[in-house]
């Protein structure tokens, strides 16, 4: 989800590899071991958690997490929890990285020391304050000065134990004073509106004169205002600290007025005295990306240049190939290139052209497409995007079964446990391999068309280049579909969204053995047993030394590399796209019904209950397939309600005011709407996106909707009383119906610009290499040897066009940053004062005052 900023769209995303933790403190008991898991949090909102690693003080997680970040945040945090025998979770430590510090760790494996977790340090949100200093003349004629402190509102306070009943405590602090006053408690809201004023007398030295309306220097250093936010708790442990701010009175300036938003800060010295090294450490790899995307016309020169890459001769002189040459890793270039070319329907000619060039450079047919070239990385990325659905249909059922059944499949005699039987394990493994092999080799008709067209071009190029080798037309395709698609998905199903978490060690070992065997079966190697270093694997492979396996592989490869003959067919079997537990709003009656709402909500009568409230939300298990959207009381039970996909008319967010609850959305049908609360903002976005995508082609989709609920006889948004009234707000923009190819072309072009900008020095060096090759016929200079330059003159022309397009965009970004800096007002709602920005605020106010004078 993009944030709009003056005609510019800002996208935030994060990709995280959660590696392992080490030196976790032992459990204070005889066992010592812990059952630990790790969570990922935006501020304090959990958006992901790993599986539990049992009985370890150095748990290995090996899990990846990616999400588009739909809101602003201050910290990306990671918590290590221990689950005890009573299934209670206790925090051990945390890693909190400030948003502005994320670039320091970009793409690097980093060990972070775990920090202690305490209520005093777990803060988020902001507060709006107004301070005003005024003169008051007493009856005796003495001039006193009073500080009026107005606490207006807070936003984004943390929710503690499922509730937030905040109040503010206001204190004026000085060497000899500490006066404290409190606001009223605001119930059940983390965005409280206080709007209360408190007065404090500010003493003046006798030498005070009215030459300026200001607090004198000696008083400024001694006085400060402290505002603390608390959650009014009913528990015996007392109220919970939510955060606070300290405002030195010099912020009043010469005008004697200060109106600003502040980020809430942790309480000073609030944490427990714990040695950091005692809590252990966590290995993470964090890639945070922030894309600033301009209107489409700004990208036209660079985009058009890139999309013509397939027509440039030689292709090594094309802009897309050049990007692969200058990037540190080919994967960096492949990801945005593939997405851009897919979006504009140019992926097949582009990959066909670069693949043909690579085949012509290959000398040995046995090494075809075995390197990490731009061609290989682009085909990998295309398969991930276009083929993820195909993987789900083909492999997910059997992978789920393997991970659930936990059958022993260890065939290495050295690793065999005493209670296990080698022949039984071999038979278990053979059955799994047979079943997976069969589902793969019979899945050809479901292979996406774009993959078939690419495989066709690979096959033709390889067969033309190596006419003597009859098998090369098969190995050119199998090196991708088996070695880079099916085998890795079996080995690491969590990385391909086939499983939510990394498998346990025993299951992971089973999947490794299956993956090795499937990879060898698909490779059509002349000597199969020679492919295995381990003798036990070579012996196991004898089960599959039959011609029928080779024939099945060749038939499958023939089918998926025949362009235009087979289209992707509709699949009769329902495909599970997403499932999970979320809260559903269930309308409760009073025994008499509710006028104007019949048929719009799920009706469930309950005598003596409140009309609506927290009790109206019930946890339900939701499942989405390509056929229907259902919910169940619990996972595995029969459906309480089934909604055919064609009956979904719109899927939109529900405004928080409807139920005073966050992360809500609505699924609108012809006769009713479901109001659903997700567990966090990322999950809500995921549900909205995938429901929108699968229903995008429905003929009766709505063009308008109501962003708030229909309650108490009217729509909360437009106040119309008719429950059948047309929507008052346009539905959000359409998305492509293909679930895997939701691509923003401008955003991908912006990412390609960023890469070119990052590697500008290499572009310049590549220009120098072109010049050197054009005038010097001798041996290639070593500093230029890393570049593939087949035609120096054509490559130089392309480089010149790239540099020009990049510099034009660079100017646009510079202008945007300069204008934004000028317009940024520290202390505004968009840019609250933080722990390091108070001095910037004072300087900005001083400059503003000087300018006005």
Coordinates of N, CA and C in Angstrom, one line a residue, residues 320-400:
X320 N 18.8 -3.6 -20.4 CA 18.6 -4.6 -19.4 C 19.8 -5.4 -19.1
X321 N 20.5 -5.8 -20.2 CA 21.7 -6.6 -20.0 C 22.8 -5.8 -19.3
X322 N 22.8 -4.5 -19.6 CA 23.8 -3.6 -19.0 C 23.6 -3.6 -17.4
X323 N 22.3 -3.5 -17.0 CA 22.0 -3.5 -15.6 C 22.6 -4.7 -14.9
X324 N 22.4 -5.9 -15.6 CA 23.0 -7.1 -15.0 C 24.5 -7.1 -14.9
X325 N 25.2 -6.3 -15.8 CA 26.6 -6.2 -15.8 C 27.1 -5.4 -14.7
X326 N 26.4 -4.3 -14.3 CA 27.0 -3.4 -13.3 C 26.5 -3.7 -11.9
X327 N 25.4 -4.5 -11.7 CA 25.0 -4.8 -10.4 C 26.0 -5.8 -9.7
X328 N 26.1 -5.7 -8.4 CA 27.0 -6.6 -7.7 C 26.6 -8.0 -7.8
X329 N 25.3 -8.3 -7.8 CA 24.7 -9.6 -7.9 C 23.6 -9.6 -9.0
X330 N 23.6 -10.6 -9.8 CA 22.6 -10.7 -10.9 C 21.2 -10.7 -10.4
X331 N 21.0 -11.2 -9.2 CA 19.6 -11.3 -8.6 C 19.1 -9.9 -8.4
X332 N 19.9 -8.9 -8.1 CA 19.5 -7.5 -7.9 C 18.8 -7.0 -9.1
X333 N 19.4 -7.3 -10.3 CA 18.9 -6.8 -11.5 C 17.7 -7.6 -12.0
X334 N 17.7 -8.9 -11.8 CA 16.7 -9.8 -12.3 C 15.3 -9.5 -11.7
X335 N 15.2 -9.2 -10.4 CA 13.9 -9.0 -9.8 C 13.1 -7.9 -10.4
X336 N 13.6 -6.7 -10.4 CA 12.8 -5.6 -11.0 C 12.6 -5.8 -12.6
X337 N 13.7 -6.3 -13.2 CA 13.6 -6.5 -14.7 C 12.4 -7.4 -15.1
X338 N 12.4 -8.6 -14.4 CA 11.4 -9.6 -14.7 C 10.0 -9.0 -14.4
X339 N 9.8 -8.3 -13.3 CA 8.5 -7.8 -12.9 C 8.1 -6.7 -14.0
X340 N 9.0 -5.9 -14.4 CA 8.7 -4.9 -15.4 C 8.3 -5.5 -16.7
X341 N 9.1 -6.5 -17.2 CA 8.8 -7.1 -18.5 C 7.5 -7.9 -18.4
X342 N 7.3 -8.6 -17.3 CA 6.0 -9.3 -17.2 C 4.8 -8.4 -17.2
X343 N 5.0 -7.2 -16.6 CA 3.9 -6.3 -16.5 C 3.5 -5.8 -17.9
X344 N 4.5 -5.6 -18.8 CA 4.2 -5.1 -20.1 C 4.2 -6.2 -21.2
X345 N 4.2 -7.4 -20.8 CA 4.0 -8.6 -21.7 C 5.2 -8.8 -22.6
X346 N 6.4 -8.4 -22.1 CA 7.7 -8.5 -22.9 C 8.7 -9.5 -22.4
X347 N 8.2 -10.3 -21.4 CA 9.2 -11.2 -20.8 C 9.7 -12.3 -21.7
X348 N 8.8 -12.9 -22.5 CA 9.3 -14.0 -23.3 C 10.3 -13.6 -24.3
X349 N 10.0 -12.5 -25.1 CA 11.1 -12.1 -26.1 C 12.4 -11.7 -25.4
X350 N 12.3 -11.1 -24.3 CA 13.5 -10.6 -23.6 C 14.4 -11.8 -23.1
X351 N 13.7 -12.8 -22.4 CA 14.5 -14.0 -21.9 C 14.9 -14.8 -23.1
X352 N 14.1 -14.9 -24.2 CA 14.5 -15.7 -25.3 C 15.8 -15.2 -25.9
X353 N 15.9 -13.8 -26.0 CA 17.0 -13.2 -26.6 C 18.3 -13.4 -25.8
X354 N 18.2 -13.1 -24.5 CA 19.4 -13.3 -23.6 C 19.8 -14.7 -23.5
X355 N 18.8 -15.6 -23.5 CA 19.1 -17.1 -23.4 C 19.8 -17.5 -24.6
X356 N 19.4 -17.1 -25.8 CA 20.0 -17.5 -27.0 C 21.5 -17.0 -27.1
X357 N 21.7 -15.8 -26.6 CA 23.1 -15.3 -26.6 C 24.0 -16.1 -25.6
X358 N 23.4 -16.5 -24.5 CA 24.2 -17.3 -23.5 C 24.5 -18.7 -24.1
X359 N 23.5 -19.3 -24.7 CA 23.7 -20.6 -25.3 C 24.8 -20.6 -26.3
X360 N 24.8 -19.5 -27.1 CA 25.9 -19.4 -28.2 C 27.3 -19.2 -27.6
X361 N 27.3 -18.7 -26.3 CA 28.6 -18.6 -25.6 C 29.1 -19.9 -24.9
X362 N 28.1 -20.8 -24.7 CA 28.4 -22.0 -24.0 C 29.1 -23.0 -24.9
X363 N 30.2 -23.6 -24.4 CA 31.0 -24.6 -25.2 C 30.6 -26.0 -24.9
X364 N 30.2 -26.3 -23.7 CA 29.9 -27.7 -23.4 C 28.4 -27.8 -23.0
X365 N 27.7 -28.7 -23.7 CA 26.2 -28.9 -23.5 C 25.9 -29.3 -22.0
X366 N 26.9 -30.0 -21.4 CA 26.7 -30.4 -20.0 C 26.7 -29.3 -19.0
X367 N 27.1 -28.1 -19.4 CA 27.2 -27.0 -18.5 C 26.1 -25.9 -18.8
X368 N 25.2 -26.2 -19.7 CA 24.3 -25.3 -20.2 C 23.4 -24.8 -19.0
X369 N 23.3 -23.4 -18.9 CA 22.5 -22.8 -17.9 C 22.8 -23.2 -16.4
X370 N 24.1 -23.6 -16.2 CA 24.4 -24.0 -14.9 C 25.0 -22.9 -14.0
X371 N 25.4 -21.8 -14.6 CA 25.9 -20.6 -13.9 C 24.9 -19.7 -13.4
X372 N 25.3 -18.8 -12.5 CA 24.4 -17.7 -12.0 C 24.4 -16.5 -12.9
X373 N 23.9 -16.7 -14.1 CA 23.9 -15.7 -15.1 C 22.6 -14.9 -15.0
X374 N 22.6 -13.7 -15.7 CA 21.4 -12.9 -15.8 C 20.2 -13.8 -16.3
X375 N 20.5 -14.6 -17.3 CA 19.4 -15.5 -17.9 C 18.9 -16.4 -16.8
X376 N 19.7 -17.1 -16.1 CA 19.3 -18.0 -15.1 C 18.5 -17.3 -14.0
X377 N 19.0 -16.2 -13.5 CA 18.3 -15.5 -12.5 C 16.9 -14.9 -13.0
X378 N 16.8 -14.5 -14.2 CA 15.6 -14.0 -14.7 C 14.5 -15.1 -14.9
X379 N 15.0 -16.3 -15.3 CA 14.1 -17.4 -15.5 C 13.6 -17.9 -14.1
X380 N 14.6 -17.9 -13.1 CA 14.2 -18.2 -11.7 C 13.1 -17.3 -11.2
X381 N 13.3 -16.0 -11.4 CA 12.3 -15.0 -10.9 C 11.0 -15.2 -11.6
X382 N 11.0 -15.4 -12.9 CA 9.8 -15.6 -13.7 C 9.0 -16.8 -13.1
X383 N 9.7 -17.9 -12.9 CA 9.0 -19.1 -12.4 C 8.4 -18.8 -11.0
X384 N 9.1 -18.1 -10.2 CA 8.6 -17.8 -8.8 C 7.3 -17.0 -8.9
X385 N 7.3 -16.0 -9.8 CA 6.1 -15.1 -10.0 C 4.9 -15.8 -10.7
X386 N 5.2 -16.4 -11.9 CA 4.2 -17.0 -12.7 C 3.8 -18.4 -12.2
X387 N 4.8 -19.1 -11.5 CA 4.6 -20.5 -11.2 C 4.2 -20.8 -9.8
X388 N 4.1 -19.8 -8.9 CA 3.8 -20.1 -7.5 C 2.4 -20.8 -7.4
X389 N 1.5 -20.4 -8.1 CA 0.1 -21.0 -8.1 C 0.3 -22.5 -8.5
X390 N 1.0 -22.7 -9.6 CA 1.3 -24.0 -10.1 C 1.9 -24.9 -9.1
X391 N 2.9 -24.4 -8.3 CA 3.5 -25.1 -7.2 C 2.5 -25.5 -6.2
X392 N 1.6 -24.6 -5.8 CA 0.6 -24.8 -4.8 C -0.2 -26.0 -5.2
X393 N -0.7 -26.0 -6.4 CA -1.6 -27.1 -6.9 C -0.9 -28.4 -6.9
X394 N 0.4 -28.4 -7.4 CA 1.1 -29.6 -7.6 C 1.7 -30.2 -6.4
X395 N 2.4 -29.4 -5.5 CA 3.2 -30.0 -4.4 C 2.5 -29.9 -3.1
X396 N 1.7 -28.8 -2.8 CA 1.3 -28.5 -1.5 C 0.6 -29.7 -0.7
X397 N -0.3 -30.4 -1.4 CA -1.0 -31.5 -0.6 C 0.0 -32.6 -0.1
X398 N 1.0 -33.0 -1.0 CA 1.9 -34.1 -0.5 C 2.9 -33.5 0.5
X399 N 3.3 -32.3 0.3 CA 4.3 -31.7 1.2 C 3.6 -31.5 2.6
X400 N 2.4 -31.1 2.6 CA 1.6 -31.0 3.9 C 1.6 -32.4 4.6

